[in-house]
PDB file of C-alpha atoms in Angstrom:
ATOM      1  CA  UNK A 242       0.000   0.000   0.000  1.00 55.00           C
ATOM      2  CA  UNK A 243       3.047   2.258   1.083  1.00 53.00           C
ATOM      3  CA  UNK A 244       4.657   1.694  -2.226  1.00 52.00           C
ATOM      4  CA  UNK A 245       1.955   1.999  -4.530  1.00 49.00           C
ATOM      5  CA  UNK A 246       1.068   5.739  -2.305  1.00 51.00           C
ATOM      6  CA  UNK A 247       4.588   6.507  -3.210  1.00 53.00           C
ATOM      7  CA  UNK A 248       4.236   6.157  -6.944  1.00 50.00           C
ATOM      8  CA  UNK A 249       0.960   7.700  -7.368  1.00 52.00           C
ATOM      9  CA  UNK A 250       2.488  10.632  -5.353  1.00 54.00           C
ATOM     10  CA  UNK A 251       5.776  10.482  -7.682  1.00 55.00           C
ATOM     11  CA  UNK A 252       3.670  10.437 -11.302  1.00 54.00           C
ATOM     12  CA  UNK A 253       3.707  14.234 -11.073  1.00 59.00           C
ATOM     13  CA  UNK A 254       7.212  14.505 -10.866  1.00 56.00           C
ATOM     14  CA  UNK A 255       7.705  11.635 -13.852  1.00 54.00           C
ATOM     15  CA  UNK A 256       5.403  13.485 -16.464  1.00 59.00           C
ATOM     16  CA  UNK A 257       8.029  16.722 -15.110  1.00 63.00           C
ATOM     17  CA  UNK A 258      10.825  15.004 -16.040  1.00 63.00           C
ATOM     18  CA  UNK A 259       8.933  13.694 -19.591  1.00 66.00           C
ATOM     19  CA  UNK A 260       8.142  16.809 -20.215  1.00 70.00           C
ATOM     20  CA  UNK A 261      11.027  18.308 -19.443  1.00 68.00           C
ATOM     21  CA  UNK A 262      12.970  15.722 -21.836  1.00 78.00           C
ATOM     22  CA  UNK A 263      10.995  16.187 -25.182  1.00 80.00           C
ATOM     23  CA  UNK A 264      10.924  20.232 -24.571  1.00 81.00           C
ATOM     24  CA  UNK A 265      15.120  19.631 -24.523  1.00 83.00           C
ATOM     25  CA  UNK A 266      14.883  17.065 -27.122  1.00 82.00           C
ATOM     26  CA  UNK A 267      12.523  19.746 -29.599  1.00 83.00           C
ATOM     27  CA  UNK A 268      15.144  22.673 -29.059  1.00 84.00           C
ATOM     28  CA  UNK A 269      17.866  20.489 -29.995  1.00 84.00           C
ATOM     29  CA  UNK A 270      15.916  18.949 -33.516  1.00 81.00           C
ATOM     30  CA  UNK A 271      15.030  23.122 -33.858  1.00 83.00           C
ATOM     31  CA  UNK A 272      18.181  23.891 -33.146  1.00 85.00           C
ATOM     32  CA  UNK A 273      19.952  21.459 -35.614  1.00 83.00           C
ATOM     33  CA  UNK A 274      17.424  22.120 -38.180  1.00 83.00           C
ATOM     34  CA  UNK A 275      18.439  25.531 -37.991  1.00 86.00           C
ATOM     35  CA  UNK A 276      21.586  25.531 -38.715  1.00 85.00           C
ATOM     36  CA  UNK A 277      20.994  22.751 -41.476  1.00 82.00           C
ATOM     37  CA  UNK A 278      18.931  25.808 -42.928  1.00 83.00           C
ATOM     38  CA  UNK A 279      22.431  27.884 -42.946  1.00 85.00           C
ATOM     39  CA  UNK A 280      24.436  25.370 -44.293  1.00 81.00           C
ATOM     40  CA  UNK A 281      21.999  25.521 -47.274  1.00 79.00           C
ATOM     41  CA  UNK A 282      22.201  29.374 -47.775  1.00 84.00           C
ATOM     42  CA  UNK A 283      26.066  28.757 -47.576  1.00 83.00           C
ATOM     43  CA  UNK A 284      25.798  25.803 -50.920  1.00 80.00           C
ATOM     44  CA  UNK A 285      23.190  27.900 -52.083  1.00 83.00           C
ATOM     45  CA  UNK A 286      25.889  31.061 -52.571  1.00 84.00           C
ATOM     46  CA  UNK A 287      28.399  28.332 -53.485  1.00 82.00           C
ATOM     47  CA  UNK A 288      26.132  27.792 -56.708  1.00 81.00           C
ATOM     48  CA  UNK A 289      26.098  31.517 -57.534  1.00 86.00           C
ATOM     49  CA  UNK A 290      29.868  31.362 -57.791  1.00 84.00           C
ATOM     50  CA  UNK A 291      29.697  28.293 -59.767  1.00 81.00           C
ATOM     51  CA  UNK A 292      27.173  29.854 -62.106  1.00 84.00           C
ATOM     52  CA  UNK A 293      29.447  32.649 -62.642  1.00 87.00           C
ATOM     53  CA  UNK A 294      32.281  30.793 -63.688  1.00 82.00           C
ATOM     54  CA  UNK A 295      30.397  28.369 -65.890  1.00 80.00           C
ATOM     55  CA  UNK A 296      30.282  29.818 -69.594  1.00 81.00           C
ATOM     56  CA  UNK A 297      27.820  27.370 -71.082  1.00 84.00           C
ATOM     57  CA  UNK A 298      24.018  28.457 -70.796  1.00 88.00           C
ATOM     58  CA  UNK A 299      22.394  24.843 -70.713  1.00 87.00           C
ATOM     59  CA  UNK A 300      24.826  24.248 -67.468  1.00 84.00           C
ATOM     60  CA  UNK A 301      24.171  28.153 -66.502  1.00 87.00           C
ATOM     61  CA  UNK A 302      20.367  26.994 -66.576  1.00 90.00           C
ATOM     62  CA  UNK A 303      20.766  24.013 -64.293  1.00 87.00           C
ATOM     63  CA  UNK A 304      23.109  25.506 -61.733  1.00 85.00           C
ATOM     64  CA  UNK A 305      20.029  28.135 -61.158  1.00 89.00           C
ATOM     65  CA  UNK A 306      17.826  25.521 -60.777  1.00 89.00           C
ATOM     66  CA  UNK A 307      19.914  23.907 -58.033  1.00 84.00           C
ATOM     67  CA  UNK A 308      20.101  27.062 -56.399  1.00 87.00           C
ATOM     68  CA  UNK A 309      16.613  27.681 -56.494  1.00 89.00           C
ATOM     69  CA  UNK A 310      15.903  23.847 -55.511  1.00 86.00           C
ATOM     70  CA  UNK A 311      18.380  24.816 -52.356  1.00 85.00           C
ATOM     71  CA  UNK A 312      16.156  27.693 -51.337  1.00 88.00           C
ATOM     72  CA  UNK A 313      13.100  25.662 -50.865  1.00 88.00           C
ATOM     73  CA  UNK A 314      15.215  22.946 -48.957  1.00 84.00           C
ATOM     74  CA  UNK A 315      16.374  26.001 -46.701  1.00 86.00           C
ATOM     75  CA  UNK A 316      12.680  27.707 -46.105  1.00 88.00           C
ATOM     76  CA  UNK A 317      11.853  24.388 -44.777  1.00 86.00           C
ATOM     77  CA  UNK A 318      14.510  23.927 -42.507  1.00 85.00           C
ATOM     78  CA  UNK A 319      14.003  27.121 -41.200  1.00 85.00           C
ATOM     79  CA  UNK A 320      10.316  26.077 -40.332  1.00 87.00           C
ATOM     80  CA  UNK A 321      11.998  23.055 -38.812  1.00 84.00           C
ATOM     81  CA  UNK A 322      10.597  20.542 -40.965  1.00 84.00           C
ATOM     82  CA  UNK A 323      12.746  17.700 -41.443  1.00 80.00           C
ATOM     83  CA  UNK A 324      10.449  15.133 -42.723  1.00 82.00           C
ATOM     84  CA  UNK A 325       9.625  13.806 -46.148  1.00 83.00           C
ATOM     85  CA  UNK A 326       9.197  16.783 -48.205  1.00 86.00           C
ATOM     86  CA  UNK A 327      12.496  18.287 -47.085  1.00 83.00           C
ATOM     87  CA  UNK A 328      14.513  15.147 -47.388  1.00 82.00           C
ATOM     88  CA  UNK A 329      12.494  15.096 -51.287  1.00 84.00           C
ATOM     89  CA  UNK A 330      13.868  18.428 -51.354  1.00 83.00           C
ATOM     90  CA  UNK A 331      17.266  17.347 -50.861  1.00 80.00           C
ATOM     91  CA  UNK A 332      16.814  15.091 -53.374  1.00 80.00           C
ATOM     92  CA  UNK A 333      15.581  17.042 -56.452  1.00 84.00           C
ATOM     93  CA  UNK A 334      18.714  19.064 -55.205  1.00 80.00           C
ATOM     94  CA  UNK A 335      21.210  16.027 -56.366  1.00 80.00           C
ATOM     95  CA  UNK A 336      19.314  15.266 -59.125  1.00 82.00           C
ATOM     96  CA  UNK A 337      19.879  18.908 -60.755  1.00 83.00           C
ATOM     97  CA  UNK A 338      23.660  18.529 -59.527  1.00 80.00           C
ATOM     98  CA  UNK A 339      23.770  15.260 -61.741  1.00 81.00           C
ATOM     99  CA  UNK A 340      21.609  16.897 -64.610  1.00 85.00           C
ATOM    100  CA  UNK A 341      24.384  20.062 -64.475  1.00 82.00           C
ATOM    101  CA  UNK A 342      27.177  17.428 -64.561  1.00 79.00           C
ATOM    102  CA  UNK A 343      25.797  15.647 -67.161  1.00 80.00           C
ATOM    103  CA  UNK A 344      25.547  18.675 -69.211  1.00 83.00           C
ATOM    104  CA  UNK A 345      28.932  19.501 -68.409  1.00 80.00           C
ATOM    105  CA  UNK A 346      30.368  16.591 -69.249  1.00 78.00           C
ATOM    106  CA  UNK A 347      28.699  16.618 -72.611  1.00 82.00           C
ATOM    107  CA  UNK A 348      29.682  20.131 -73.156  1.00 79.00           C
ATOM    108  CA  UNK A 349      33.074  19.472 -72.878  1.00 75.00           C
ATOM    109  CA  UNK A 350      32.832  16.506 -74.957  1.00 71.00           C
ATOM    110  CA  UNK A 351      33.448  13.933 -72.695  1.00 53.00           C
ATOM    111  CA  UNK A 352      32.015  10.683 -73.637  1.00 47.00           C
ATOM    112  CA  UNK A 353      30.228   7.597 -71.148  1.00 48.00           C
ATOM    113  CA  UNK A 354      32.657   4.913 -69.838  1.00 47.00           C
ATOM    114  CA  UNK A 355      35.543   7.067 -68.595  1.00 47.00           C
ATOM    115  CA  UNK A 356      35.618   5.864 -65.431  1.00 46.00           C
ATOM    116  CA  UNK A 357      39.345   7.643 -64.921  1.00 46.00           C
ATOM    117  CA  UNK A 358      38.766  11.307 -66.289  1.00 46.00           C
ATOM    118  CA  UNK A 359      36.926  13.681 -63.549  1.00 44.00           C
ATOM    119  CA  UNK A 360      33.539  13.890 -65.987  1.00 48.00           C
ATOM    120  CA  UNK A 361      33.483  10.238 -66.484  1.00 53.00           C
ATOM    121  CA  UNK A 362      33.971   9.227 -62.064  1.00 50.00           C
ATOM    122  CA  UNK A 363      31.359  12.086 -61.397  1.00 49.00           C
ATOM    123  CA  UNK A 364      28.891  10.218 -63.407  1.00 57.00           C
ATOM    124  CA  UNK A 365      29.465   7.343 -62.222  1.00 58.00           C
ATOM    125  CA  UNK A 366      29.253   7.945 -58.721  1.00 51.00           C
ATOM    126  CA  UNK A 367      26.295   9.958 -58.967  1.00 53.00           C
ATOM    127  CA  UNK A 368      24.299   7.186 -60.856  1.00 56.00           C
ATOM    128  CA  UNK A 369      25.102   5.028 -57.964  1.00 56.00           C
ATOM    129  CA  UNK A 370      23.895   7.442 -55.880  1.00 49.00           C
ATOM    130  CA  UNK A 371      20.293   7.688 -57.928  1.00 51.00           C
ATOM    131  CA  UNK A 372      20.479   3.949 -58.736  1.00 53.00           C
ATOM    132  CA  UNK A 373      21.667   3.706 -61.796  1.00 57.00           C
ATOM    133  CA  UNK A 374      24.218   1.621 -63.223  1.00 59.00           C
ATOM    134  CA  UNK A 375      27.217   3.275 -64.182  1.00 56.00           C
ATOM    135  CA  UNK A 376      27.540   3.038 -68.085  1.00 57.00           C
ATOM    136  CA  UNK A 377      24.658   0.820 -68.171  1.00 52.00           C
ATOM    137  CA  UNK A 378      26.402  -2.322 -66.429  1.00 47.00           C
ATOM    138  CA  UNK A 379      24.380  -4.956 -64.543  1.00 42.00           C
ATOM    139  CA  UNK A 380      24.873  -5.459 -61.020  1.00 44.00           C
ATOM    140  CA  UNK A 381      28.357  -7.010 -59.980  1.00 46.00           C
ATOM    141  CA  UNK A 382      30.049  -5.866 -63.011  1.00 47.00           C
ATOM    142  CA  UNK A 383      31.772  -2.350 -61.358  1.00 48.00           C
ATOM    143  CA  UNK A 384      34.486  -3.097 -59.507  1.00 48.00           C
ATOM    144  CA  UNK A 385      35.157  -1.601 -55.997  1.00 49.00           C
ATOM    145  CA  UNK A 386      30.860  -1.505 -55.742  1.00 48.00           C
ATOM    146  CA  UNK A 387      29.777  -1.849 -52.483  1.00 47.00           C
ATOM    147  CA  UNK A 388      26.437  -4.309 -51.840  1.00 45.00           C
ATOM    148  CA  UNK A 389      25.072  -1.124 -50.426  1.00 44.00           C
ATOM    149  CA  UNK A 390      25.236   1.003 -53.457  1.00 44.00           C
ATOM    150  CA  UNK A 391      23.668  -2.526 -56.015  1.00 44.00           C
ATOM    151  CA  UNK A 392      20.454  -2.269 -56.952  1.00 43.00           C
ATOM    152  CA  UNK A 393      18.263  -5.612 -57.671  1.00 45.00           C
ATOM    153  CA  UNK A 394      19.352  -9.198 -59.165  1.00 44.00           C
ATOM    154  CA  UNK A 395      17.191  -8.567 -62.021  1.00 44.00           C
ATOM    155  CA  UNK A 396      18.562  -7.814 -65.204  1.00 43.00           C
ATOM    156  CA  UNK A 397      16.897  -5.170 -66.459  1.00 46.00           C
ATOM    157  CA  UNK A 398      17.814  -1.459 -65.526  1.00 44.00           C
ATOM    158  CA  UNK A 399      14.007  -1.320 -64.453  1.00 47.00           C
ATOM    159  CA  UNK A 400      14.976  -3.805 -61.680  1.00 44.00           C
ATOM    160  CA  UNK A 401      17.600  -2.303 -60.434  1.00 45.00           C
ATOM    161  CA  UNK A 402      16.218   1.475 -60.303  1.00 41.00           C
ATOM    162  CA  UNK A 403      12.992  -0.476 -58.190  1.00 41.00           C
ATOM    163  CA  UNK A 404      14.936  -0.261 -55.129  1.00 43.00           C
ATOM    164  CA  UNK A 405      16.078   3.281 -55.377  1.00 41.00           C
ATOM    165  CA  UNK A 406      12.443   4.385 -53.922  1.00 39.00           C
ATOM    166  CA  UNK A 407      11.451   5.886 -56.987  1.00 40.00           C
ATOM    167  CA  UNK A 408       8.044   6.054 -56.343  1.00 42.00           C
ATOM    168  CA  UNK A 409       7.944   8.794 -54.394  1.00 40.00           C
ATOM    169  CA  UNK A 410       7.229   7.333 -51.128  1.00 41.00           C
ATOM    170  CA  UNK A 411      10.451   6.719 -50.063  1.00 43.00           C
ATOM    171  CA  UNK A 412      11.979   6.837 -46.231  1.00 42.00           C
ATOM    172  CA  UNK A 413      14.968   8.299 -44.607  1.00 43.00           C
ATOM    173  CA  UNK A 414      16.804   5.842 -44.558  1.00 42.00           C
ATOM    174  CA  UNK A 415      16.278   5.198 -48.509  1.00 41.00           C
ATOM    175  CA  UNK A 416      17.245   8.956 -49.214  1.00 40.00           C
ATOM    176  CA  UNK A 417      19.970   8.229 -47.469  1.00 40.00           C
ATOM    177  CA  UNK A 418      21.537   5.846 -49.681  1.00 37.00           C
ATOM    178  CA  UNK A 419      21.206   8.185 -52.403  1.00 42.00           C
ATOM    179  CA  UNK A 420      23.392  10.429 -50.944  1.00 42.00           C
ATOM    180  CA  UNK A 421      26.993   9.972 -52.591  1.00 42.00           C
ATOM    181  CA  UNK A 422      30.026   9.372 -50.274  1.00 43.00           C
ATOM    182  CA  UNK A 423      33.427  11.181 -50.963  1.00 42.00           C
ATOM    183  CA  UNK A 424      35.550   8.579 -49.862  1.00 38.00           C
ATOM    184  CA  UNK A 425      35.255   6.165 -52.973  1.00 42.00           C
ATOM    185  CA  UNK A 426      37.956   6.076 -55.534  1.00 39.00           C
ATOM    186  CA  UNK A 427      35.337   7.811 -58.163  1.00 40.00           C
ATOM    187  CA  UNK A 428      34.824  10.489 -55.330  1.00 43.00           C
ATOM    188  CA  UNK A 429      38.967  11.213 -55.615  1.00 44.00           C
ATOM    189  CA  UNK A 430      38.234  12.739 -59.501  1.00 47.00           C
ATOM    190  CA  UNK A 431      35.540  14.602 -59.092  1.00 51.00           C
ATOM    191  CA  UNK A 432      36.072  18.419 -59.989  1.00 58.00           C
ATOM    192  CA  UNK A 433      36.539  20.129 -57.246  1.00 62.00           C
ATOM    193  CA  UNK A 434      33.385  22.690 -57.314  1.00 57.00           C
ATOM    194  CA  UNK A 435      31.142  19.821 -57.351  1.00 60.00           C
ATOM    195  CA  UNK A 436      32.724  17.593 -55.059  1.00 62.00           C
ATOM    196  CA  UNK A 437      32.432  20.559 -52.519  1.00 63.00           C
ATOM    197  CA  UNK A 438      28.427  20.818 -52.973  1.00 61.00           C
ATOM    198  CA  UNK A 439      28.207  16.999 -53.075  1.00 64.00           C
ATOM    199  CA  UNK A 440      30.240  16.803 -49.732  1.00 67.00           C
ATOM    200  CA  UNK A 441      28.177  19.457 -47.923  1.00 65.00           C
ATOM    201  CA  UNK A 442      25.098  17.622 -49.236  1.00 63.00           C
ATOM    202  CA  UNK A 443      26.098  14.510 -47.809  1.00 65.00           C
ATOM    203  CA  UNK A 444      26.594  15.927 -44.394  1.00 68.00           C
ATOM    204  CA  UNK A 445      23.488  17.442 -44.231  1.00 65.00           C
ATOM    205  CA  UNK A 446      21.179  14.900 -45.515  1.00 63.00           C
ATOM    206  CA  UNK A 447      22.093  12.099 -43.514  1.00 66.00           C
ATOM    207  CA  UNK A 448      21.728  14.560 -40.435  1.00 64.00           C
ATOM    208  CA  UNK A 449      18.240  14.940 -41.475  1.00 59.00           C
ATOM    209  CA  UNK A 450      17.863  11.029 -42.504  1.00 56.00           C
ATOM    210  CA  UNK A 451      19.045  10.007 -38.815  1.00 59.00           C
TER     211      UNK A 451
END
């Protein structure tokens, strides 16, 4: 009787302490989210400079759509939302980084399978990143490919781009993956302006994926 007394008079001071824990663990997600928003702003000035030294319009026309892409990934942080949209956000971010190093590439007339020049391991990284096969190889075939970064044992590329969460729906976690890591060989050649916004990237989306 004693005991059960004592914990009906301690429940006040347990919902104190709960609430006292998710007010400190809210501060520190606003907090974070925050300054996720200013790392953004920072890329998102990065991509102005890399607009101005790009000479090609097609490439000129992607970089601004990154940058605007990065300002809509920022005004959501700043509202402290980290949760799907944001992360798809993110995402459409990459995806105009690989469309603008696509173009890039092509402008400079770089062609597919060059695996060694910095055009040709930018590619190929990023399509790992989206789920792609570099160069259109099946899974297995590109050596020093993590089991992480493989898509499907199907043989089509539609089988391998299925576990990319294409559809939309996809999770933290999943975004995650798509995220491209600096620390691979490919990584080593990228050119340097867009291994800096792929880095920064990187850091912030798996903060948000976590």
């Amino acid at each position: 009787m004693k005991t059960t007394l004592a914990f009906i008079l301690a429940l006040p001071l347990f919902a104190a302490a709960a609430e006292k824990d998710l007010a400190t663990k809210i501060a520190e997600h606003q907090d974070g989210s925050r300054k996720l928003s200013e790392q953004q702003d920072e890329m998102a000035a990065d991509v102005q400079q890399l607009i101005i030294e790009q000479t090609h319009p097609k490439v000129i026309e992607l970089l601004e759509g990154v940058e605007q892409a990065m300002d809509e990934a920022s005004g959501l942080l700043l509202e402290f939302d980290t949760g799907g949209i944001t992360i798809a956000a993110e995402t459409d971010v990459i995806e105009k980084i690989f469309e603008a190093a696509k173009e890039r590439q092509k402008q400079q007339g770089q062609g597919q399978g060059q695996p060694n020049s910095p055009g040709g391991a930018m590619l190929d990284m990023m399509e790992r990143m989206m789920g792609k096969e570099p160069g259109g190889e099946q899974p297995g075939q590109q050596p020093g490919q993590q089991g992480g970064e493989q898509g499907g044992e199907g043989q089509t590329g539609d089988s391998d781009s299925a576990n990319s969460a294409s559809n939309g729906a996809s999770t933290g976690k999943e975004e995650e993956r798509r995220v491209p890591k600096s620390s691979g060989k490919a990584g080593q050649s990228l050119p340097r302006e867009f291994q800096d916004a792929l880095d920064a990237y990187n850091r912030a989306a798996e903060k948000l994926a976590k």
